[in-house]
Amino acid sequence: MGLDDFVTTKDIFSSDTVGEVILLHSPRDGLQGPLCQVVSETYLSWISKIQVNQPAVLRRAEQLQARRPVKKEWQAAWLLKAVTFIDLTTLSGDDTSSNIQRLCYKAKYPIREDLLKALNMHDKGITTAAVCVYPARVCDAVKALKAAGCDIPVASVATGFPAGQTHLKTRLEEIRLAVEDGASEIDVVINRTLVLTGQWEGSDFIKTSTGKETVNATFPVAIVMLRAIRDFFWKTGNKIGFKPAGGIRSAKDSLAWLSLIKEELGDEWLKPEVFRIGASTLLADIERQIYHHVTGRYAAYHDLPMS
């Protein structure tokens, strides 16, 4: 079933359930995304004809959420896989260099070493996919990761995050400064006025939301986005990445998102280059579940500190 089988795209993006849609740009080696290239007339014609079967989308989302998750060693394996897709994030007004340092340490060592040894995964180099911070904290993150001796990329939410209601010149300067400070990935808040008036541009990634809304990443919206990615790949051969963000807090949630990606896009998209999960608290629950799998009991708060 494709997008043609599934409310119009304009209706989906103007819906209150979507929150804010943002684009993520990552200048990845070997992946030539169409960022900043105006979508051709051919694709605009295709996009304008898209219809979404909303009841079918909702049924698909309900089926996904009702499914029983994998258990035991299979669950542990999938949870470790989920760790490698996380953009470990802090976007607080009181962020300081010290908590950025702790975040970066946790990104390099996301799961306690003894737990990984018990699973014979201690030598697999498991880290999060990236750390994500405000532009003003990029230098702190780059410095902390360098001190930790790792090459985890730094992502930054530039362009007037989360509303994006700043002048274009300001938005571009914020990107330039973040990249100058060492950010290799930029989450760009789109101009939703352009979206709602049908003035589309391309991107390397599309993201469900900023994570700062009352409703953020939801399965119905994700299904529509993923099928758009799939149909675009079939038509053009271009792989567009996907990043759900906001409200993904439990290990069970992460398993459902991985299952959705595998079923809708296939194993080719189960890679950090084309799939990320934006989260700040998810990693803690994943580590708790790994701890339970290894020890048979749930960890106390002090057993799994942030650093």
PDB file of C-alpha atoms in Angstrom:
ATOM      1  CA  MET A   1       0.000   0.000   0.000  1.00  0.00           C
ATOM      2  CA  GLY A   2       1.507   3.360  -1.006  1.00  0.00           C
ATOM      3  CA  LEU A   3       0.687   6.959  -0.329  1.00  0.00           C
ATOM      4  CA  ASP A   4      -1.940   6.864  -3.057  1.00  0.00           C
ATOM      5  CA  ASP A   5      -3.871   4.330  -0.941  1.00  0.00           C
ATOM      6  CA  PHE A   6      -3.815   6.202   2.220  1.00  0.00           C
ATOM      7  CA  VAL A   7      -6.631  13.664   4.006  1.00  0.00           C
ATOM      8  CA  THR A   8      -4.193  15.495   1.698  1.00  0.00           C
ATOM      9  CA  THR A   9      -0.594  16.219   2.655  1.00  0.00           C
ATOM     10  CA  LYS A  10      -1.560  19.826   3.282  1.00  0.00           C
ATOM     11  CA  ASP A  11      -4.239  18.682   5.721  1.00  0.00           C
ATOM     12  CA  ILE A  12      -1.772  16.417   7.513  1.00  0.00           C
ATOM     13  CA  PHE A  13       0.788  19.176   7.970  1.00  0.00           C
ATOM     14  CA  SER A  14      -1.763  21.720   9.125  1.00  0.00           C
ATOM     15  CA  SER A  15      -3.253  19.293  11.654  1.00  0.00           C
ATOM     16  CA  ASP A  16      -2.911  20.022  15.360  1.00  0.00           C
ATOM     17  CA  THR A  17      -1.642  16.465  15.894  1.00  0.00           C
ATOM     18  CA  VAL A  18       1.539  17.031  13.951  1.00  0.00           C
ATOM     19  CA  GLY A  19       3.179  19.703  16.070  1.00  0.00           C
ATOM     20  CA  GLU A  20       6.189  21.230  14.360  1.00  0.00           C
ATOM     21  CA  VAL A  21       7.834  19.661  11.375  1.00  0.00           C
ATOM     22  CA  ILE A  22      11.553  20.237  11.049  1.00  0.00           C
ATOM     23  CA  LEU A  23      14.270  19.172   8.665  1.00  0.00           C
ATOM     24  CA  LEU A  24      17.596  17.676   9.597  1.00  0.00           C
ATOM     25  CA  HIS A  25      20.621  18.249   7.390  1.00  0.00           C
ATOM     26  CA  SER A  26      23.595  15.970   7.721  1.00  0.00           C
ATOM     27  CA  PRO A  27      26.479  16.320   5.238  1.00  0.00           C
ATOM     28  CA  ARG A  28      27.109  12.573   5.203  1.00  0.00           C
ATOM     29  CA  ASP A  29      29.809  10.987   3.086  1.00  0.00           C
ATOM     30  CA  GLY A  30      28.331   9.070   0.196  1.00  0.00           C
ATOM     31  CA  LEU A  31      24.789  10.324   0.671  1.00  0.00           C
ATOM     32  CA  GLN A  32      23.824  13.174  -1.605  1.00  0.00           C
ATOM     33  CA  GLY A  33      20.625  14.601  -0.151  1.00  0.00           C
ATOM     34  CA  PRO A  34      18.641  17.197  -2.095  1.00  0.00           C
ATOM     35  CA  LEU A  35      18.848  19.836   0.647  1.00  0.00           C
ATOM     36  CA  CYS A  36      18.198  23.359  -0.611  1.00  0.00           C
ATOM     37  CA  GLN A  37      17.314  22.136  -4.093  1.00  0.00           C
ATOM     38  CA  VAL A  38      13.892  23.314  -5.126  1.00  0.00           C
ATOM     39  CA  VAL A  39      11.672  20.334  -5.854  1.00  0.00           C
ATOM     40  CA  SER A  40      11.118  19.958  -9.590  1.00  0.00           C
ATOM     41  CA  GLU A  41       7.778  20.626 -11.239  1.00  0.00           C
ATOM     42  CA  THR A  42       7.381  16.895 -11.848  1.00  0.00           C
ATOM     43  CA  TYR A  43       7.566  16.114  -8.133  1.00  0.00           C
ATOM     44  CA  LEU A  44       5.409  19.089  -7.197  1.00  0.00           C
ATOM     45  CA  SER A  45       2.735  17.683  -9.489  1.00  0.00           C
ATOM     46  CA  TRP A  46       3.055  14.299  -7.786  1.00  0.00           C
ATOM     47  CA  ILE A  47       2.933  15.810  -4.287  1.00  0.00           C
ATOM     48  CA  SER A  48      -0.153  17.889  -5.082  1.00  0.00           C
ATOM     49  CA  LYS A  49      -2.060  14.735  -6.006  1.00  0.00           C
ATOM     50  CA  ILE A  50      -1.275  12.783  -2.842  1.00  0.00           C
ATOM     51  CA  GLN A  51      -4.259  11.667  -0.794  1.00  0.00           C
ATOM     52  CA  VAL A  52      -4.012   9.945   2.593  1.00  0.00           C
ATOM     53  CA  ASN A  53      -6.521   7.349   3.774  1.00  0.00           C
ATOM     54  CA  GLN A  54      -6.660   8.466   7.394  1.00  0.00           C
ATOM     55  CA  PRO A  55      -8.702   5.505   8.758  1.00  0.00           C
ATOM     56  CA  ALA A  56      -6.177   3.100   7.234  1.00  0.00           C
ATOM     57  CA  VAL A  57      -3.305   5.030   8.782  1.00  0.00           C
ATOM     58  CA  LEU A  58      -4.942   4.898  12.219  1.00  0.00           C
ATOM     59  CA  ARG A  59      -5.626   1.159  11.911  1.00  0.00           C
ATOM     60  CA  ARG A  60      -1.992   0.521  10.998  1.00  0.00           C
ATOM     61  CA  ALA A  61      -0.820   2.568  13.985  1.00  0.00           C
ATOM     62  CA  GLU A  62      -3.161   0.690  16.347  1.00  0.00           C
ATOM     63  CA  GLN A  63      -1.887  -2.662  15.085  1.00  0.00           C
ATOM     64  CA  LEU A  64       1.678  -1.622  15.680  1.00  0.00           C
ATOM     65  CA  GLN A  65       1.054  -0.437  19.226  1.00  0.00           C
ATOM     66  CA  ALA A  66      -0.981  -3.539  20.137  1.00  0.00           C
ATOM     67  CA  ARG A  67       1.756  -5.948  19.098  1.00  0.00           C
ATOM     68  CA  ARG A  68       3.615  -7.829  21.821  1.00  0.00           C
ATOM     69  CA  PRO A  69       7.285  -6.850  21.964  1.00  0.00           C
ATOM     70  CA  VAL A  70      10.170  -9.307  21.679  1.00  0.00           C
ATOM     71  CA  LYS A  71      11.497 -10.761  24.923  1.00  0.00           C
ATOM     72  CA  LYS A  72      14.679 -11.969  26.584  1.00  0.00           C
ATOM     73  CA  GLU A  73      17.902 -11.975  24.539  1.00  0.00           C
ATOM     74  CA  TRP A  74      16.118 -10.786  21.414  1.00  0.00           C
ATOM     75  CA  GLN A  75      14.811  -7.768  23.308  1.00  0.00           C
ATOM     76  CA  ALA A  76      18.281  -7.018  24.674  1.00  0.00           C
ATOM     77  CA  ALA A  77      19.754  -7.175  21.161  1.00  0.00           C
ATOM     78  CA  TRP A  78      17.141  -4.812  19.726  1.00  0.00           C
ATOM     79  CA  LEU A  79      17.544  -2.402  22.637  1.00  0.00           C
ATOM     80  CA  LEU A  80      21.299  -2.218  22.074  1.00  0.00           C
ATOM     81  CA  LYS A  81      20.540  -1.562  18.416  1.00  0.00           C
ATOM     82  CA  ALA A  82      18.179   1.239  19.446  1.00  0.00           C
ATOM     83  CA  VAL A  83      20.982   2.901  21.440  1.00  0.00           C
ATOM     84  CA  THR A  84      22.993   3.351  18.234  1.00  0.00           C
ATOM     85  CA  PHE A  85      20.169   5.401  16.681  1.00  0.00           C
ATOM     86  CA  ILE A  86      19.743   7.862  19.556  1.00  0.00           C
ATOM     87  CA  ASP A  87      20.602  11.534  19.179  1.00  0.00           C
ATOM     88  CA  LEU A  88      21.261  12.042  22.886  1.00  0.00           C
ATOM     89  CA  THR A  89      19.776  15.446  23.504  1.00  0.00           C
ATOM     90  CA  THR A  90      19.727  18.282  25.973  1.00  0.00           C
ATOM     91  CA  LEU A  91      17.861  21.431  24.996  1.00  0.00           C
ATOM     92  CA  SER A  92      17.315  23.182  28.299  1.00  0.00           C
ATOM     93  CA  GLY A  93      17.584  26.845  29.087  1.00  0.00           C
ATOM     94  CA  ASP A  94      19.928  26.043  31.970  1.00  0.00           C
ATOM     95  CA  ASP A  95      22.395  23.875  30.037  1.00  0.00           C
ATOM     96  CA  THR A  96      25.986  24.410  31.173  1.00  0.00           C
ATOM     97  CA  SER A  97      29.368  23.104  30.092  1.00  0.00           C
ATOM     98  CA  SER A  98      29.307  20.579  32.950  1.00  0.00           C
ATOM     99  CA  ASN A  99      26.041  18.913  32.001  1.00  0.00           C
ATOM    100  CA  ILE A 100      27.105  18.916  28.342  1.00  0.00           C
ATOM    101  CA  GLN A 101      30.257  17.099  29.431  1.00  0.00           C
ATOM    102  CA  ARG A 102      28.175  14.494  31.278  1.00  0.00           C
ATOM    103  CA  LEU A 103      25.921  14.105  28.242  1.00  0.00           C
ATOM    104  CA  CYS A 104      28.906  13.478  25.980  1.00  0.00           C
ATOM    105  CA  TYR A 105      30.401  10.945  28.381  1.00  0.00           C
ATOM    106  CA  LYS A 106      27.087   9.105  28.428  1.00  0.00           C
ATOM    107  CA  ALA A 107      26.952   9.197  24.623  1.00  0.00           C
ATOM    108  CA  LYS A 108      30.306   7.390  24.487  1.00  0.00           C
ATOM    109  CA  TYR A 109      29.430   4.973  27.307  1.00  0.00           C
ATOM    110  CA  PRO A 110      25.642   4.580  27.024  1.00  0.00           C
ATOM    111  CA  ILE A 111      25.467   1.203  28.788  1.00  0.00           C
ATOM    112  CA  ARG A 112      27.451   0.175  31.858  1.00  0.00           C
ATOM    113  CA  GLU A 113      30.562  -1.794  30.916  1.00  0.00           C
ATOM    114  CA  ASP A 114      29.782  -4.787  33.155  1.00  0.00           C
ATOM    115  CA  LEU A 115      26.344  -5.141  31.563  1.00  0.00           C
ATOM    116  CA  LEU A 116      27.874  -5.144  28.085  1.00  0.00           C
ATOM    117  CA  LYS A 117      30.436  -7.730  29.188  1.00  0.00           C
ATOM    118  CA  ALA A 118      27.647  -9.971  30.460  1.00  0.00           C
ATOM    119  CA  LEU A 119      26.116  -9.780  26.976  1.00  0.00           C
ATOM    120  CA  ASN A 120      29.508 -10.220  25.272  1.00  0.00           C
ATOM    121  CA  MET A 121      29.010  -6.822  23.612  1.00  0.00           C
ATOM    122  CA  HIS A 122      31.707  -4.847  25.413  1.00  0.00           C
ATOM    123  CA  ASP A 123      34.004  -4.751  22.395  1.00  0.00           C
ATOM    124  CA  LYS A 124      31.425  -3.690  19.799  1.00  0.00           C
ATOM    125  CA  GLY A 125      31.938   0.048  20.168  1.00  0.00           C
ATOM    126  CA  ILE A 126      28.318   0.796  21.059  1.00  0.00           C
ATOM    127  CA  THR A 127      27.696   4.535  21.320  1.00  0.00           C
ATOM    128  CA  THR A 128      24.789   6.831  20.603  1.00  0.00           C
ATOM    129  CA  ALA A 129      24.498   8.156  17.058  1.00  0.00           C
ATOM    130  CA  ALA A 130      25.109  11.788  18.037  1.00  0.00           C
ATOM    131  CA  VAL A 131      24.670  14.376  20.746  1.00  0.00           C
ATOM    132  CA  CYS A 132      22.275  17.228  20.089  1.00  0.00           C
ATOM    133  CA  VAL A 133      22.590  20.639  21.747  1.00  0.00           C
ATOM    134  CA  TYR A 134      21.795  24.310  21.256  1.00  0.00           C
ATOM    135  CA  PRO A 135      24.210  26.264  18.996  1.00  0.00           C
ATOM    136  CA  ALA A 136      25.751  28.065  21.985  1.00  0.00           C
ATOM    137  CA  ARG A 137      26.739  24.700  23.497  1.00  0.00           C
ATOM    138  CA  VAL A 138      28.328  23.170  20.384  1.00  0.00           C
ATOM    139  CA  CYS A 139      31.851  24.163  21.442  1.00  0.00           C
ATOM    140  CA  ASP A 140      31.333  22.504  24.831  1.00  0.00           C
ATOM    141  CA  ALA A 141      30.135  19.288  23.175  1.00  0.00           C
ATOM    142  CA  VAL A 142      32.976  19.184  20.648  1.00  0.00           C
ATOM    143  CA  LYS A 143      35.532  19.768  23.399  1.00  0.00           C
ATOM    144  CA  ALA A 144      34.018  17.089  25.665  1.00  0.00           C
ATOM    145  CA  LEU A 145      33.857  14.475  22.916  1.00  0.00           C
ATOM    146  CA  LYS A 146      37.427  15.209  21.867  1.00  0.00           C
ATOM    147  CA  ALA A 147      38.559  14.802  25.474  1.00  0.00           C
ATOM    148  CA  ALA A 148      36.710  11.484  25.614  1.00  0.00           C
ATOM    149  CA  GLY A 149      38.574  10.353  22.517  1.00  0.00           C
ATOM    150  CA  CYS A 150      35.591   9.639  20.300  1.00  0.00           C
ATOM    151  CA  ASP A 151      34.254  10.902  17.006  1.00  0.00           C
ATOM    152  CA  ILE A 152      30.524  10.963  17.792  1.00  0.00           C
ATOM    153  CA  PRO A 153      29.034  13.774  15.686  1.00  0.00           C
ATOM    154  CA  VAL A 154      27.562  16.903  17.269  1.00  0.00           C
ATOM    155  CA  ALA A 155      24.141  17.965  16.048  1.00  0.00           C
ATOM    156  CA  SER A 156      22.690  21.399  16.728  1.00  0.00           C
ATOM    157  CA  VAL A 157      19.199  22.872  16.546  1.00  0.00           C
ATOM    158  CA  ALA A 158      19.831  26.080  14.645  1.00  0.00           C
ATOM    159  CA  THR A 159      17.543  28.452  12.688  1.00  0.00           C
ATOM    160  CA  GLY A 160      15.478  29.880  15.523  1.00  0.00           C
ATOM    161  CA  PHE A 161      14.536  26.584  17.177  1.00  0.00           C
ATOM    162  CA  PRO A 162      11.825  25.648  18.038  1.00  0.00           C
ATOM    163  CA  ALA A 163       9.493  28.153  16.340  1.00  0.00           C
ATOM    164  CA  GLY A 164      11.730  29.157  13.448  1.00  0.00           C
ATOM    165  CA  GLN A 165      10.215  32.635  13.492  1.00  0.00           C
ATOM    166  CA  THR A 166      13.401  34.593  12.891  1.00  0.00           C
ATOM    167  CA  HIS A 167      14.705  36.405   9.836  1.00  0.00           C
ATOM    168  CA  LEU A 168      16.344  34.275   7.151  1.00  0.00           C
ATOM    169  CA  LYS A 169      19.640  36.127   7.560  1.00  0.00           C
ATOM    170  CA  THR A 170      19.640  35.324  11.286  1.00  0.00           C
ATOM    171  CA  ARG A 171      18.775  31.696  10.637  1.00  0.00           C
ATOM    172  CA  LEU A 172      21.608  31.277   8.141  1.00  0.00           C
ATOM    173  CA  GLU A 173      24.096  32.972  10.449  1.00  0.00           C
ATOM    174  CA  GLU A 174      23.106  30.644  13.289  1.00  0.00           C
ATOM    175  CA  ILE A 175      23.812  27.651  11.041  1.00  0.00           C
ATOM    176  CA  ARG A 176      27.144  29.124   9.972  1.00  0.00           C
ATOM    177  CA  LEU A 177      28.233  29.714  13.567  1.00  0.00           C
ATOM    178  CA  ALA A 178      27.185  26.225  14.693  1.00  0.00           C
ATOM    179  CA  VAL A 179      29.127  24.599  11.843  1.00  0.00           C
ATOM    180  CA  GLU A 180      32.101  26.870  12.525  1.00  0.00           C
ATOM    181  CA  ASP A 181      32.074  25.672  16.142  1.00  0.00           C
ATOM    182  CA  GLY A 182      32.165  22.043  15.042  1.00  0.00           C
ATOM    183  CA  ALA A 183      28.591  20.882  14.466  1.00  0.00           C
ATOM    184  CA  SER A 184      28.393  18.341  11.663  1.00  0.00           C
ATOM    185  CA  GLU A 185      24.597  18.029  11.661  1.00  0.00           C
ATOM    186  CA  ILE A 186      21.965  20.771  11.805  1.00  0.00           C
ATOM    187  CA  ASP A 187      18.302  20.386  12.689  1.00  0.00           C
ATOM    188  CA  VAL A 188      16.641  23.107  10.613  1.00  0.00           C
ATOM    189  CA  VAL A 189      13.206  24.369  11.591  1.00  0.00           C
ATOM    190  CA  ILE A 190      11.301  24.784   8.349  1.00  0.00           C
ATOM    191  CA  ASN A 191       9.234  27.788   7.369  1.00  0.00           C
ATOM    192  CA  ARG A 192       5.797  26.238   7.722  1.00  0.00           C
ATOM    193  CA  THR A 193       4.227  29.081   5.763  1.00  0.00           C
ATOM    194  CA  LEU A 194       6.025  27.736   2.699  1.00  0.00           C
ATOM    195  CA  VAL A 195       4.810  24.205   3.423  1.00  0.00           C
ATOM    196  CA  LEU A 196       1.205  25.246   3.829  1.00  0.00           C
ATOM    197  CA  THR A 197       1.323  27.201   0.565  1.00  0.00           C
ATOM    198  CA  GLY A 198       2.861  24.299  -1.335  1.00  0.00           C
ATOM    199  CA  GLN A 199       6.367  25.720  -1.733  1.00  0.00           C
ATOM    200  CA  TRP A 200       8.395  22.590  -1.098  1.00  0.00           C
ATOM    201  CA  GLU A 201      12.127  22.012  -0.828  1.00  0.00           C
ATOM    202  CA  GLY A 202      14.120  18.876  -0.272  1.00  0.00           C
ATOM    203  CA  SER A 203      16.127  17.625   2.698  1.00  0.00           C
ATOM    204  CA  ASP A 204      18.474  14.862   3.807  1.00  0.00           C
ATOM    205  CA  PHE A 205      16.224  13.947   6.736  1.00  0.00           C
ATOM    206  CA  ILE A 206      12.670  14.713   7.753  1.00  0.00           C
ATOM    207  CA  LYS A 207      11.755  14.888  11.412  1.00  0.00           C
ATOM    208  CA  THR A 208       8.356  14.496  13.062  1.00  0.00           C
ATOM    209  CA  SER A 209       8.585  17.471  15.385  1.00  0.00           C
ATOM    210  CA  THR A 210      10.835  19.666  17.463  1.00  0.00           C
ATOM    211  CA  GLY A 211      10.020  17.784  20.644  1.00  0.00           C
ATOM    212  CA  LYS A 212       8.863  21.036  22.223  1.00  0.00           C
ATOM    213  CA  GLU A 213       5.139  20.649  21.474  1.00  0.00           C
ATOM    214  CA  THR A 214       2.376  19.070  23.560  1.00  0.00           C
ATOM    215  CA  VAL A 215       2.078  16.387  20.843  1.00  0.00           C
ATOM    216  CA  ASN A 216       5.255  15.312  19.092  1.00  0.00           C
ATOM    217  CA  ALA A 217       6.210  11.993  17.475  1.00  0.00           C
ATOM    218  CA  THR A 218       3.083   9.939  16.794  1.00  0.00           C
ATOM    219  CA  PHE A 219       2.736   6.731  14.834  1.00  0.00           C
ATOM    220  CA  PRO A 220      -0.020   7.905  12.446  1.00  0.00           C
ATOM    221  CA  VAL A 221       2.023  10.903  11.310  1.00  0.00           C
ATOM    222  CA  ALA A 222       5.168   8.764  11.140  1.00  0.00           C
ATOM    223  CA  ILE A 223       3.449   6.219   8.874  1.00  0.00           C
ATOM    224  CA  VAL A 224       2.519   8.950   6.398  1.00  0.00           C
ATOM    225  CA  MET A 225       6.051  10.351   6.461  1.00  0.00           C
ATOM    226  CA  LEU A 226       7.674   6.945   6.049  1.00  0.00           C
ATOM    227  CA  ARG A 227       5.517   6.052   3.070  1.00  0.00           C
ATOM    228  CA  ALA A 228       6.370   9.386   1.499  1.00  0.00           C
ATOM    229  CA  ILE A 229      10.048   8.515   1.985  1.00  0.00           C
ATOM    230  CA  ARG A 230       9.487   5.093   0.445  1.00  0.00           C
ATOM    231  CA  ASP A 231       7.560   6.411  -2.537  1.00  0.00           C
ATOM    232  CA  PHE A 232      10.151   9.137  -3.106  1.00  0.00           C
ATOM    233  CA  PHE A 233      12.900   6.507  -3.064  1.00  0.00           C
ATOM    234  CA  TRP A 234      11.029   4.396  -5.605  1.00  0.00           C
ATOM    235  CA  LYS A 235      10.602   7.398  -7.878  1.00  0.00           C
ATOM    236  CA  THR A 236      14.058   8.956  -7.560  1.00  0.00           C
ATOM    237  CA  GLY A 237      16.472   6.480  -5.985  1.00  0.00           C
ATOM    238  CA  ASN A 238      17.239   9.048  -3.247  1.00  0.00           C
ATOM    239  CA  LYS A 239      17.223   7.801   0.339  1.00  0.00           C
ATOM    240  CA  ILE A 240      15.766  10.330   2.749  1.00  0.00           C
ATOM    241  CA  GLY A 241      16.368   9.828   6.473  1.00  0.00           C
ATOM    242  CA  PHE A 242      13.755   9.881   9.220  1.00  0.00           C
ATOM    243  CA  LYS A 243      13.933  11.118  12.797  1.00  0.00           C
ATOM    244  CA  PRO A 244      11.077  10.841  15.299  1.00  0.00           C
ATOM    245  CA  ALA A 245      11.562  13.147  18.271  1.00  0.00           C
ATOM    246  CA  GLY A 246       9.624  14.111  21.371  1.00  0.00           C
ATOM    247  CA  GLY A 247       7.746  11.831  23.738  1.00  0.00           C
ATOM    248  CA  ILE A 248       9.843   8.705  23.081  1.00  0.00           C
ATOM    249  CA  ARG A 249      10.789   7.813  26.631  1.00  0.00           C
ATOM    250  CA  SER A 250      10.488   4.055  27.161  1.00  0.00           C
ATOM    251  CA  ALA A 251      12.430   1.085  25.876  1.00  0.00           C
ATOM    252  CA  LYS A 252       9.129  -0.373  24.688  1.00  0.00           C
ATOM    253  CA  ASP A 253       8.544   2.771  22.607  1.00  0.00           C
ATOM    254  CA  SER A 254      11.949   2.401  20.954  1.00  0.00           C
ATOM    255  CA  LEU A 255      11.199  -1.213  19.977  1.00  0.00           C
ATOM    256  CA  ALA A 256       7.944  -0.124  18.348  1.00  0.00           C
ATOM    257  CA  TRP A 257       9.751   2.572  16.333  1.00  0.00           C
ATOM    258  CA  LEU A 258      12.417   0.130  15.146  1.00  0.00           C
ATOM    259  CA  SER A 259       9.721  -2.338  14.152  1.00  0.00           C
ATOM    260  CA  LEU A 260       7.908   0.374  12.195  1.00  0.00           C
ATOM    261  CA  ILE A 261      11.067   1.359  10.311  1.00  0.00           C
ATOM    262  CA  LYS A 262      11.920  -2.256   9.478  1.00  0.00           C
ATOM    263  CA  GLU A 263       8.414  -3.013   8.195  1.00  0.00           C
ATOM    264  CA  GLU A 264       7.860   0.207   6.236  1.00  0.00           C
ATOM    265  CA  LEU A 265      11.348   0.869   4.829  1.00  0.00           C
ATOM    266  CA  GLY A 266      13.320  -2.319   5.395  1.00  0.00           C
ATOM    267  CA  ASP A 267      16.716  -3.096   6.888  1.00  0.00           C
ATOM    268  CA  GLU A 268      18.396  -0.530   4.620  1.00  0.00           C
ATOM    269  CA  TRP A 269      16.948   2.213   6.835  1.00  0.00           C
ATOM    270  CA  LEU A 270      18.020   0.604  10.111  1.00  0.00           C
ATOM    271  CA  LYS A 271      21.274   2.547  10.019  1.00  0.00           C
ATOM    272  CA  PRO A 272      22.253   5.782  11.819  1.00  0.00           C
ATOM    273  CA  GLU A 273      22.922   7.399   8.443  1.00  0.00           C
ATOM    274  CA  VAL A 274      19.202   7.331   7.637  1.00  0.00           C
ATOM    275  CA  PHE A 275      17.417   6.768  10.969  1.00  0.00           C
ATOM    276  CA  ARG A 276      17.716   8.602  14.277  1.00  0.00           C
ATOM    277  CA  ILE A 277      15.651   8.872  17.450  1.00  0.00           C
ATOM    278  CA  GLY A 278      15.703  12.265  19.139  1.00  0.00           C
ATOM    279  CA  ALA A 279      15.496  11.685  22.896  1.00  0.00           C
ATOM    280  CA  SER A 280      16.789  12.887  26.234  1.00  0.00           C
ATOM    281  CA  THR A 281      15.406  10.303  28.703  1.00  0.00           C
ATOM    282  CA  LEU A 282      15.009   7.197  26.511  1.00  0.00           C
ATOM    283  CA  LEU A 283      18.536   5.947  27.079  1.00  0.00           C
ATOM    284  CA  ALA A 284      18.008   5.709  30.843  1.00  0.00           C
ATOM    285  CA  ASP A 285      15.058   3.351  30.436  1.00  0.00           C
ATOM    286  CA  ILE A 286      16.876   1.226  27.860  1.00  0.00           C
ATOM    287  CA  GLU A 287      19.788   0.816  30.282  1.00  0.00           C
ATOM    288  CA  ARG A 288      17.340  -0.115  33.068  1.00  0.00           C
ATOM    289  CA  GLN A 289      15.847  -2.835  30.871  1.00  0.00           C
ATOM    290  CA  ILE A 290      19.305  -4.166  29.969  1.00  0.00           C
ATOM    291  CA  TYR A 291      20.186  -4.190  33.681  1.00  0.00           C
ATOM    292  CA  HIS A 292      17.028  -6.192  34.408  1.00  0.00           C
ATOM    293  CA  HIS A 293      17.804  -8.670  31.643  1.00  0.00           C
ATOM    294  CA  VAL A 294      21.319  -9.275  32.976  1.00  0.00           C
ATOM    295  CA  THR A 295      20.650  -9.274  36.742  1.00  0.00           C
ATOM    296  CA  GLY A 296      17.006 -10.306  37.011  1.00  0.00           C
ATOM    297  CA  ARG A 297      16.113  -7.217  39.030  1.00  0.00           C
ATOM    298  CA  TYR A 298      15.427  -3.577  38.296  1.00  0.00           C
ATOM    299  CA  ALA A 299      18.086  -1.007  39.033  1.00  0.00           C
ATOM    300  CA  ALA A 300      17.830   1.540  41.808  1.00  0.00           C
ATOM    301  CA  TYR A 301      18.251   5.140  40.751  1.00  0.00           C
ATOM    302  CA  HIS A 302      21.864   5.261  41.980  1.00  0.00           C
ATOM    303  CA  ASP A 303      22.826   2.070  40.101  1.00  0.00           C
ATOM    304  CA  LEU A 304      22.702   3.800  36.728  1.00  0.00           C
ATOM    305  CA  PRO A 305      23.855   7.389  37.131  1.00  0.00           C
ATOM    306  CA  MET A 306      24.073   9.785  34.211  1.00  0.00           C
ATOM    307  CA  SER A 307      27.860   9.672  34.365  1.00  0.00           C
TER     308      SER A 307
END
